[in-house]
Short mmCIF file of C-alpha atoms (C1' of nucleotides) in Angstrom, two decimals:
data_model
loop_
_atom_site.label_atom_id
_atom_site.label_comp_id
_atom_site.label_asym_id
_atom_site.label_seq_id
_atom_site.Cartn_x
_atom_site.Cartn_y
_atom_site.Cartn_z
CA UNK T 136 139.21 102.58 100.78
CA UNK T 137 137.52 105.91 100.01
CA UNK T 138 139.74 109.08 100.52
CA UNK T 139 137.47 111.88 100.65
CA UNK T 140 139.01 115.34 99.85
CA UNK T 141 138.29 117.75 102.69
CA UNK T 142 137.55 120.71 100.72
CA UNK T 143 134.51 122.57 101.89
CA UNK T 144 132.54 122.55 98.80
CA UNK T 145 132.88 118.81 98.21
CA UNK T 146 131.77 118.26 101.81
CA UNK T 147 128.91 120.44 101.31
CA UNK T 148 127.48 118.84 98.25
CA UNK T 149 128.23 115.44 99.80
CA UNK T 150 126.28 116.25 102.98
CA UNK T 151 123.62 117.60 100.90
CA UNK T 152 123.24 114.27 99.11
CA UNK T 153 123.83 112.31 102.23
CA UNK T 154 121.08 114.26 103.89
CA UNK T 155 118.61 113.66 101.03
CA UNK T 156 119.32 109.85 101.41
CA UNK T 157 118.92 110.04 105.30
CA UNK T 158 115.80 112.00 105.04
CA UNK T 159 114.19 109.71 102.58
CA UNK T 160 115.44 106.54 104.61
CA UNK T 161 113.97 107.92 107.73
CA UNK T 162 110.56 108.47 106.16
CA UNK T 163 110.49 105.07 104.55
CA UNK T 164 112.00 103.24 107.53
CA UNK T 165 109.25 104.71 109.66
CA UNK T 166 106.53 103.94 107.19
CA UNK T 167 107.48 100.37 106.18
CA UNK T 168 109.63 99.20 109.14
CA UNK T 169 113.16 97.79 108.66
CA UNK T 170 112.14 94.63 106.98
CA UNK T 171 109.60 96.38 104.69
CA UNK T 172 111.70 99.30 103.61
CA UNK T 173 113.55 98.64 100.21
CA UNK T 174 116.75 100.30 99.25
CA UNK T 175 115.22 101.00 95.87
CA UNK T 176 112.33 102.98 97.47
CA UNK T 177 114.76 105.09 99.38
CA UNK T 178 116.87 105.73 96.25
CA UNK T 179 113.79 106.70 94.34
CA UNK T 180 112.57 108.99 97.10
CA UNK T 181 115.89 110.66 97.53
CA UNK T 182 116.47 111.06 93.78
CA UNK T 183 119.64 109.22 93.88
CA UNK T 184 120.99 105.97 92.40
CA UNK T 185 120.97 102.88 94.52
CA UNK T 186 124.66 102.39 94.22
CA UNK T 187 125.11 105.88 95.84
CA UNK T 188 123.38 104.75 99.04
CA UNK T 189 125.65 101.64 99.30
CA UNK T 190 128.71 103.93 98.64
CA UNK T 191 127.54 106.14 101.66
CA UNK T 192 126.37 103.78 104.17
CA UNK T 193 127.61 100.40 103.20
CA UNK T 194 124.45 98.21 103.61
CA UNK T 195 120.94 98.40 104.91
CA UNK T 196 121.97 98.06 108.46
CA UNK T 197 124.40 100.95 108.02
CA UNK T 198 121.59 103.01 106.65
CA UNK T 199 119.51 102.24 109.63
CA UNK T 200 122.22 103.24 112.00
CA UNK T 201 123.00 106.39 110.08
CA UNK T 202 119.35 107.38 110.30
CA UNK T 203 119.06 106.73 114.02
CA UNK T 204 122.15 108.61 114.70
CA UNK T 205 121.13 111.68 112.60
CA UNK T 206 117.58 111.83 114.08
CA UNK T 207 118.81 111.50 117.66
CA UNK T 208 121.31 114.27 117.26
CA UNK T 209 118.81 116.67 115.83
CA UNK T 210 116.08 115.49 118.28
CA UNK T 211 118.20 116.22 121.50
CA UNK T 212 119.39 119.46 119.86
CA UNK T 213 115.76 120.58 119.46
CA UNK T 214 114.98 119.48 122.95
CA UNK T 215 117.63 121.55 124.64
CA UNK T 216 116.52 124.58 122.64
CA UNK T 217 113.02 124.10 123.93
CA UNK T 218 114.21 123.42 127.40
CA UNK T 219 115.57 127.08 127.53
CA UNK T 220 111.86 128.16 127.50
CA UNK T 221 111.24 126.48 130.77
CA UNK T 222 109.50 129.00 132.86
CA UNK T 223 111.54 131.00 135.39
CA UNK T 224 110.60 130.86 138.88
CA UNK T 225 108.53 133.43 140.73
CA UNK T 226 106.03 132.77 143.42
CA UNK T 227 102.77 133.45 141.73
CA UNK T 228 100.79 130.25 141.34
CA UNK T 229 99.21 131.65 138.30
CA UNK T 230 102.44 132.03 136.53
CA UNK T 231 103.33 128.48 137.36
CA UNK T 232 100.25 127.28 135.33
CA UNK T 233 100.62 129.69 132.49
CA UNK T 234 104.39 129.22 132.41
CA UNK T 235 104.34 125.50 132.35
CA UNK T 236 101.43 125.63 129.90
CA UNK T 237 103.36 127.65 127.47
CA UNK T 238 106.45 125.34 127.71
CA UNK T 239 104.18 122.30 127.61
CA UNK T 240 102.40 123.48 124.57
CA UNK T 241 105.67 124.01 122.82
CA UNK T 242 106.85 120.57 123.62
CA UNK T 243 103.62 119.04 122.66
CA UNK T 244 103.40 120.80 119.45
CA UNK T 245 106.98 119.75 118.68
CA UNK T 246 106.36 116.13 119.61
CA UNK T 247 103.29 115.88 117.36
CA UNK T 248 104.53 117.93 114.37
CA UNK T 249 108.32 117.73 114.03
CA UNK T 250 109.18 115.04 111.48
CA UNK T 251 112.38 114.37 113.33
CA UNK T 252 110.76 113.81 116.67
CA UNK T 253 107.93 111.69 115.25
CA UNK T 254 110.19 109.56 113.04
CA UNK T 255 112.70 108.77 115.93
CA UNK T 256 109.97 107.99 118.36
CA UNK T 257 108.36 105.62 115.94
CA UNK T 258 111.63 104.01 114.81
CA UNK T 259 112.65 103.43 118.58
CA UNK T 260 109.17 101.96 119.21
CA UNK T 261 109.11 99.79 116.21
CA UNK T 262 112.54 98.35 115.98
CA UNK T 263 113.78 98.99 119.55
CA UNK T 264 113.11 95.40 120.66
CA UNK T 265 114.54 93.80 117.46
CA UNK T 266 117.83 95.75 117.34
CA UNK T 267 118.61 96.65 120.93
CA UNK T 268 122.24 97.22 120.36
CA UNK T 269 121.56 99.81 117.74
CA UNK T 270 119.33 101.70 120.20
CA UNK T 271 121.39 101.43 123.45
CA UNK T 272 123.40 104.24 122.12
CA UNK T 273 120.44 106.29 121.48
CA UNK T 274 119.23 105.51 124.95
CA UNK T 275 122.24 107.04 126.52
CA UNK T 276 122.37 110.02 124.19
CA UNK T 277 118.64 110.67 124.13
CA UNK T 278 116.62 109.91 127.29
CA UNK T 279 119.85 109.54 129.17
CA UNK T 280 120.41 113.23 128.59
CA UNK T 281 116.90 114.66 128.24
CA UNK T 282 115.43 113.28 131.50
CA UNK T 283 118.09 114.55 133.80
CA UNK T 284 118.07 117.90 132.09
CA UNK T 285 114.23 118.25 132.55
CA UNK T 286 114.43 116.78 136.06
CA UNK T 287 116.94 119.55 137.02
CA UNK T 288 114.46 122.08 136.02
CA UNK T 289 111.84 120.84 138.32
CA UNK T 290 114.48 120.22 140.98
CA UNK T 291 115.06 123.95 140.89
CA UNK T 292 111.26 124.63 140.98
CA UNK T 293 111.13 122.43 144.16
CA UNK T 294 114.17 124.11 145.58
CA UNK T 295 112.49 127.48 145.19
CA UNK T 296 109.54 126.21 147.07
CA UNK T 297 107.09 126.55 144.10
CA UNK T 298 106.36 122.71 143.79
CA UNK T 299 106.35 119.84 146.30
CA UNK T 300 109.77 118.21 146.83
CA UNK T 301 109.79 114.82 145.34
CA UNK T 302 112.15 112.76 143.34
CA UNK T 303 112.78 115.04 140.41
CA UNK T 304 113.02 112.37 137.87
CA UNK T 305 109.61 111.13 138.84
CA UNK T 306 108.19 114.57 138.76
CA UNK T 307 109.61 115.08 135.26
CA UNK T 308 108.12 111.90 134.01
CA UNK T 309 104.81 112.55 135.52
CA UNK T 310 104.70 115.95 133.96
CA UNK T 311 105.45 114.48 130.60
CA UNK T 312 102.88 111.76 131.16
CA UNK T 313 100.14 114.26 131.95
CA UNK T 314 101.23 116.44 128.99
CA UNK T 315 100.79 113.63 126.65
CA UNK T 316 97.88 111.85 128.37
CA UNK T 317 95.45 112.94 125.53
CA UNK T 318 97.77 112.62 122.67
CA UNK T 319 98.15 108.91 122.01
CA UNK T 320 94.58 108.32 121.13
CA UNK T 321 94.67 111.43 118.96
CA UNK T 322 97.80 110.73 117.10
CA UNK T 323 97.17 107.11 116.26
CA UNK T 324 94.69 108.06 113.65
CA UNK T 325 97.19 109.92 111.82
CA UNK T 326 95.82 113.43 111.72
CA UNK T 327 97.74 115.99 113.72
CA UNK T 328 96.36 118.16 116.36
CA UNK T 329 96.53 121.90 115.39
CA UNK T 330 98.32 124.37 117.62
CA UNK T 331 95.12 125.36 119.52
CA UNK T 332 94.38 121.83 120.33
CA UNK T 333 97.92 121.22 121.52
CA UNK T 334 97.53 124.39 123.78
CA UNK T 335 94.23 123.10 125.26
CA UNK T 336 95.72 119.66 125.93
CA UNK T 337 98.84 121.10 127.56
CA UNK T 338 96.80 123.33 129.71
CA UNK T 339 94.60 120.47 130.92
CA UNK T 340 97.66 118.28 131.51
CA UNK T 341 99.41 121.16 133.34
CA UNK T 342 96.32 121.87 135.37
CA UNK T 343 96.42 118.43 136.85
CA UNK T 344 100.17 118.64 137.42
CA UNK T 345 99.74 121.95 139.23
CA UNK T 346 96.98 120.59 141.27
CA UNK T 347 99.15 117.65 142.28
CA UNK T 348 102.47 119.48 142.78
CA UNK T 349 101.95 123.16 143.46
CA UNK T 350 102.40 124.31 147.02
CA UNK T 351 99.14 125.98 147.13
CA UNK S 227 84.01 76.58 98.99
CA UNK S 228 84.78 74.87 102.30
CA UNK S 229 81.85 73.12 104.06
CA UNK S 230 82.94 72.54 107.63
CA UNK S 231 81.07 70.03 109.66
CA UNK S 232 79.62 71.39 112.80
CA UNK S 233 80.25 68.48 115.07
CA UNK S 234 81.73 69.59 118.35
CA UNK S 235 84.89 67.54 118.46
CA UNK S 236 85.83 68.54 114.91
CA UNK S 237 85.30 72.13 115.77
CA UNK S 238 87.35 71.62 118.94
CA UNK S 239 90.35 70.24 117.10
CA UNK S 240 89.93 72.85 114.54
CA UNK S 241 89.91 75.70 116.93
CA UNK S 242 92.88 74.26 118.74
CA UNK S 243 94.71 74.34 115.51
CA UNK S 244 93.47 77.70 114.60
CA UNK S 245 94.50 79.00 117.96
CA UNK S 246 98.01 77.59 117.52
CA UNK S 247 98.27 79.44 114.31
CA UNK S 248 97.09 82.70 115.72
CA UNK S 249 99.27 82.45 118.70
CA UNK S 250 102.39 81.82 116.51
CA UNK S 251 101.24 84.57 114.21
CA UNK S 252 100.88 87.10 116.95
CA UNK S 253 104.22 86.43 118.28
CA UNK S 254 105.96 86.51 114.80
CA UNK S 255 103.98 89.58 113.63
CA UNK S 256 104.94 91.52 116.68
CA UNK S 257 108.57 90.39 116.52
CA UNK S 258 109.13 91.10 112.85
CA UNK S 259 106.41 93.38 111.76
CA UNK S 260 103.92 92.65 108.89
CA UNK S 261 106.59 92.91 106.14
CA UNK S 262 109.14 90.88 108.15
CA UNK S 263 107.02 88.18 109.09
CA UNK S 264 107.02 85.03 107.04
CA UNK S 265 104.19 82.52 106.68
CA UNK S 266 106.75 79.77 106.94
CA UNK S 267 107.96 81.04 110.11
CA UNK S 268 104.44 81.09 111.53
CA UNK S 269 103.84 77.57 110.26
CA UNK S 270 107.05 76.30 111.84
CA UNK S 271 106.24 77.94 115.19
CA UNK S 272 102.65 76.57 115.10
CA UNK S 273 103.74 73.13 114.15
CA UNK S 274 101.41 73.28 111.17
CA UNK S 275 101.84 72.90 107.56
CA UNK S 276 101.88 76.17 105.51
CA UNK S 277 98.93 75.07 103.52
CA UNK S 278 96.74 74.79 106.56
CA UNK S 279 97.41 78.49 107.34
CA UNK S 280 96.13 79.33 103.99
CA UNK S 281 93.15 77.08 104.35
CA UNK S 282 92.19 78.86 107.61
CA UNK S 283 92.77 82.57 106.82
CA UNK S 284 93.17 82.87 103.18
CA UNK S 285 96.26 84.95 102.83
CA UNK S 286 98.75 86.99 104.80
CA UNK S 287 96.41 89.98 105.23
CA UNK S 288 93.63 87.57 106.45
CA UNK S 289 96.10 86.14 108.97
CA UNK S 290 96.89 89.63 110.22
CA UNK S 291 93.24 90.66 110.48
CA UNK S 292 92.50 87.37 112.40
CA UNK S 293 95.19 87.97 114.83
CA UNK S 294 94.10 91.57 115.54
CA UNK S 295 90.70 90.44 116.14
CA UNK S 296 91.48 87.58 118.31
CA UNK S 297 93.82 89.66 120.43
CA UNK S 298 91.44 92.54 120.61
CA UNK S 299 88.69 90.18 121.89
CA UNK S 300 90.77 88.68 124.55
CA UNK S 301 92.20 92.07 125.52
CA UNK S 302 88.89 93.74 126.18
CA UNK S 303 87.69 90.71 127.90
CA UNK S 304 90.53 90.83 130.39
CA UNK S 305 90.14 94.56 130.90
CA UNK S 306 86.62 94.25 131.74
CA UNK S 307 87.44 91.63 134.35
CA UNK S 308 90.05 93.83 135.85
CA UNK S 309 87.55 96.76 135.99
CA UNK S 310 85.53 94.79 138.45
CA UNK S 311 88.26 95.31 140.88
CA UNK S 312 87.80 99.12 140.66
CA UNK S 313 87.63 100.29 144.22
CA UNK S 314 84.32 100.92 145.78
CA UNK S 315 83.52 104.21 147.21
CA UNK S 316 83.74 105.26 150.82
CA UNK S 317 84.92 108.58 152.09
CA UNK S 318 88.29 107.81 153.73
CA UNK S 319 90.98 109.30 151.76
CA UNK S 320 93.38 106.65 152.68
CA UNK S 321 91.26 104.01 151.03
CA UNK S 322 91.12 105.93 147.84
CA UNK S 323 94.92 105.81 147.59
CA UNK S 324 95.15 102.33 148.61
CA UNK S 325 92.14 101.13 146.51
CA UNK S 326 93.33 102.91 143.38
CA UNK S 327 96.83 101.61 143.88
CA UNK S 328 95.60 98.02 144.13
CA UNK S 329 93.54 98.39 141.01
CA UNK S 330 96.38 100.32 139.14
CA UNK S 331 99.00 97.56 140.29
CA UNK S 332 96.67 94.92 138.60
CA UNK S 333 96.36 96.88 135.42
CA UNK S 334 100.05 97.83 135.21
CA UNK S 335 101.16 94.23 135.76
CA UNK S 336 98.81 93.02 133.24
CA UNK S 337 99.94 95.64 130.66
CA UNK S 338 103.45 94.71 131.05
CA UNK S 339 103.26 91.00 131.41
CA UNK S 340 100.14 89.69 129.58
CA UNK S 341 101.18 88.51 126.21
CA UNK S 342 97.90 89.37 124.67
CA UNK S 343 98.06 92.96 125.80
CA UNK S 344 101.66 93.52 124.81
CA UNK S 345 101.32 92.08 121.47
CA UNK S 346 98.15 93.99 120.71
CA UNK S 347 99.59 97.24 121.74
CA UNK S 348 102.71 96.50 119.85
CA UNK S 349 100.86 95.61 116.63
CA UNK S 350 98.57 98.57 116.90
CA UNK S 351 101.62 100.88 117.42
CA UNK S 352 103.63 99.42 114.64
CA UNK S 353 101.11 98.81 111.86
CA UNK S 354 98.37 101.18 112.89
CA UNK S 355 99.42 103.86 110.48
CA UNK S 356 99.99 101.53 107.62
CA UNK S 357 96.80 99.62 107.80
CA UNK S 358 94.38 102.15 109.21
CA UNK S 359 91.29 100.26 107.96
CA UNK S 360 92.24 97.09 109.60
CA UNK S 361 92.50 98.84 113.11
CA UNK S 362 89.57 101.19 112.79
CA UNK S 363 87.56 98.13 113.87
CA UNK S 364 89.84 97.74 116.82
CA UNK S 365 89.62 101.40 117.64
CA UNK S 366 85.86 101.08 118.15
CA UNK S 367 86.00 97.83 119.90
CA UNK S 368 89.03 98.50 122.14
CA UNK S 369 89.56 101.90 123.29
CA UNK S 370 86.04 102.89 122.15
CA UNK S 371 84.71 100.55 124.78
CA UNK S 372 87.40 100.59 127.43
CA UNK S 373 87.82 104.36 127.88
CA UNK S 374 84.11 105.09 128.59
CA UNK S 375 83.86 102.13 130.94
CA UNK S 376 86.61 103.52 132.88
CA UNK S 377 85.57 107.03 132.72
CA UNK S 378 82.23 105.93 134.19
CA UNK S 379 84.01 104.42 137.16
CA UNK S 380 85.84 107.87 137.73
CA UNK S 381 82.49 109.64 137.14
CA UNK S 382 80.88 107.70 139.87
CA UNK S 383 83.77 108.62 142.18
CA UNK S 384 83.09 112.22 141.34
CA UNK S 385 79.43 111.94 141.87
CA UNK S 386 80.12 110.46 145.40
CA UNK S 387 82.21 113.60 146.17
CA UNK S 388 85.44 111.58 146.54
CA UNK S 389 87.36 113.26 143.66
CA UNK S 390 87.12 116.54 141.97
CA UNK S 391 84.44 116.94 139.26
CA UNK S 392 85.97 116.99 135.79
CA UNK S 393 85.50 115.58 132.43
CA UNK S 394 85.47 111.92 133.33
CA UNK S 395 87.29 110.94 130.13
CA UNK S 396 90.03 113.39 130.89
CA UNK S 397 90.28 112.08 134.44
CA UNK S 398 90.52 108.46 133.20
CA UNK S 399 93.18 109.20 130.67
CA UNK S 400 95.29 111.24 133.22
CA UNK S 401 94.86 108.34 135.60
CA UNK S 402 96.20 105.99 132.87
CA UNK S 403 98.94 108.28 132.06
CA UNK S 404 100.19 108.59 135.52
CA UNK S 405 99.91 105.06 136.03
CA UNK S 406 102.21 104.37 133.21
CA UNK S 407 104.39 107.30 133.56
CA UNK S 408 107.39 105.25 134.60
CA UNK S 409 106.81 102.36 132.43
CA UNK S 410 107.81 103.31 129.00
CA UNK S 411 111.48 104.00 129.70
CA UNK S 412 111.45 100.80 131.69
CA UNK S 413 109.89 98.45 129.08
CA UNK S 414 111.82 99.61 126.13
CA UNK S 415 114.73 97.72 127.11
CA UNK S 416 112.79 94.25 127.10
CA UNK S 417 113.16 93.20 130.74
CA UNK S 418 109.91 93.13 132.54
CA UNK S 419 109.07 94.83 135.90
CA UNK S 420 108.37 92.32 138.66
CA UNK S 421 105.12 92.63 140.70
CA UNK S 422 106.79 94.52 143.42
CA UNK S 423 108.07 97.20 140.96
CA UNK S 424 104.65 97.43 139.52
CA UNK S 425 103.20 97.94 142.87
CA UNK S 426 105.67 100.76 143.52
CA UNK S 427 105.16 102.43 140.23
CA UNK S 428 101.42 102.26 140.54
CA UNK S 429 101.68 103.71 144.05
CA UNK S 430 103.63 106.70 142.97
CA UNK S 431 101.35 107.31 139.95
CA UNK S 432 98.30 107.06 142.13
CA UNK S 433 99.85 109.30 144.81
CA UNK S 434 100.07 112.03 142.22
CA UNK S 435 96.62 111.36 140.92
CA UNK S 436 95.11 111.63 144.36
CA UNK S 437 97.08 114.74 145.10
CA UNK S 438 95.44 116.29 141.95
CA UNK S 439 92.09 114.94 142.26
CA UNK S 440 91.15 113.90 145.78
CA UNK S 441 88.78 116.33 147.67
CA UNK S 442 91.13 116.70 150.51
"C1'" DA Z 234 141.73 121.37 79.15
"C1'" DT Z 235 142.81 117.52 81.65
"C1'" DT Z 236 142.52 114.57 85.41
"C1'" DT Z 237 140.04 112.72 89.25
"C1'" DT Z 238 136.22 111.50 91.79
"C1'" DT Z 239 131.43 110.79 92.31
"C1'" DT Z 240 127.28 109.53 90.35
"C1'" DT Z 241 124.25 106.99 87.37
"C1'" DA Z 242 121.74 103.29 85.05
"C1'" DG Z 243 121.44 98.87 84.09
"C1'" DA Z 244 122.47 93.89 84.36
"C1'" DC Z 245 123.52 90.24 87.31
"C1'" DA Z 246 123.45 86.21 90.72
"C1'" DC Z 247 121.47 84.85 94.78
"C1'" DA Z 248 118.20 84.47 98.34
"C1'" DA Z 249 113.56 84.73 100.47
"C1'" DC Z 250 108.77 84.87 100.22
"C1'" DT Z 251 104.01 84.41 98.51
"C1'" DG Z 252 100.40 81.91 96.94
"C1'" DT Z 253 98.92 77.65 94.39
"C1'" DC Z 254 98.80 72.96 93.37
"C1'" DC Z 255 98.92 68.02 94.22
"C1'" DA Z 256 99.50 63.30 95.77
"C1'" DA Z 257 99.93 61.16 99.97
"C1'" DT Z 258 98.56 60.68 104.68
"C1'" DC Z 259 96.00 60.92 108.75
"C1'" DA Z 260 91.69 61.03 111.91
"C1'" DG Z 261 87.61 60.53 112.78
"C1'" DT Z 262 82.61 58.77 111.14
"C1'" DC Z 263 79.33 55.43 109.15
"C1'" DG N 99 86.81 48.27 106.95
"C1'" DA N 100 85.34 52.12 103.73
"C1'" DC N 101 84.61 56.96 103.30
"C1'" DT N 102 85.06 61.87 104.08
"C1'" DG N 103 87.33 65.85 105.00
"C1'" DA N 104 91.47 67.95 107.18
"C1'" DT N 105 96.26 67.92 106.94
"C1'" DT N 106 100.84 67.38 105.27
"C1'" DG N 107 105.19 67.85 102.80
"C1'" DG N 108 107.09 69.07 98.90
"C1'" DA N 109 107.26 71.19 94.37
"C1'" DC N 110 106.35 75.11 91.55
"C1'" DA N 111 106.34 79.81 89.13
"C1'" DG N 112 106.41 84.53 89.84
"C1'" DT N 113 107.77 88.34 92.35
"C1'" DT N 114 110.56 91.12 95.20
"C1'" DG N 115 114.76 92.43 97.36
"C1'" DT N 116 119.85 92.63 98.38
"C1'" DG N 117 124.27 93.51 97.35
"C1'" DT N 118 127.93 93.57 93.51
"C1'" DC N 119 129.81 94.96 89.18
"C1'" DT N 120 130.65 97.63 84.97
"C1'" DA N 121 130.85 101.08 81.52
"C1'" DA N 122 129.35 105.52 80.67
"C1'" DA N 123 128.12 110.26 82.18
"C1'" DA N 124 128.46 114.13 85.14
"C1'" DA N 125 130.80 117.07 88.25
"C1'" DA N 126 134.77 118.94 90.50
"C1'" DA N 127 139.59 119.89 90.94
"C1'" DT N 128 143.83 121.08 89.23
#
DNA sequence: ATTTTTTTAGACACAACTGTCCAATCAGTC
DNA sequence: GACTGATTGGACAGTTGTGTCTAAAAAAAT
């Protein structure tokens, strides 16, 4: 149907326009939900004619899928970047607290402030039940890769004798749960916690985690 | 405008009909979101004519408000019932683990299975950002009353010397976080955990909590 | 400069939904 | 049995949204 020329510049401008569409669509889908989002609103926000959207993604469902895919890719990418800051192991208990706090602060700040992360989480929560097939792919690609990666980090901490030996997946989930324990009530109002607040929340969460898991 | 007779039977049938409407509306609002939910769908599900809905709640926003209010009331009611099962204090470490586990199991099972709780949580998550004024009332009435009540329970545990002294609100939130640490990934797929699974998840969460907080 | 492709604005048919209105019906009450 | 208010089904206008189409304009490629 459409034969796109594969010259770089063409692709570049095409991607740029496509990206504008996806960005606008993500924002509006998050805000209004799938049913409430209108293609016209997306077109307006993206500074693009409505027809162009149909040319790119076919129809509304195609737009939704494209947004999810884009957000999921960027999100896991960011996650693995952050995962490289997971603290290295040495045997000082103090550095476990401070190392995990720094890591946790980074994660928490990212979760609360990065548009990609917030939009994706919101879309998954909102529309996950309604369009399970659209999100099954995300499930494999997102949590299906993030959780094991984080679990592996904690497994190596356990292997080094720094924390208690447990199911690493459980450990990772409990770590994340403690990290975000104070966040939900905070975020639901809409105003974002500043970095200092994130640091404080992460520190308190990590303190509980260390109390539970550190080998004294 | 409407002068309702205050005879008991009339009220009863009226409430019954009103309840059918609210039940149907809650289900459909959760499933389709505010924008996606249609009054006709609610009317059909409630076995009621559309006009009756308008008679009762005015318009779509009124329906939404009424549903939130109804769910919030029932939800806090249930919560305070469950809160009575919070374990009494004695000094055996073992009973702290088992007592909190039993309590946590109850909470977790309720959160995952009770329609009221699930619908309310879902509505708040989905539409909370869009209609902040509708939910500010809920915020005061729901978490604004639940959190302090739970925190008080942990405060008395701390006062009795059974757990570490900390900010009780933080303690309560971390307890809830650990309790539900394994739940989100589970629930997003739609199939509910059975009671045995809830018990196991609660036990693991409580184990971490006890490890972090129990005065050995 | 010419050709090719993408983009645009607007019009269009079609469907769905909201909120209102009304005449007919039903369920209790006097 | 007559009366009163709640309820019903259906019709209605007005709005909004989707997805398609077309001719014109803009941009890119040759």
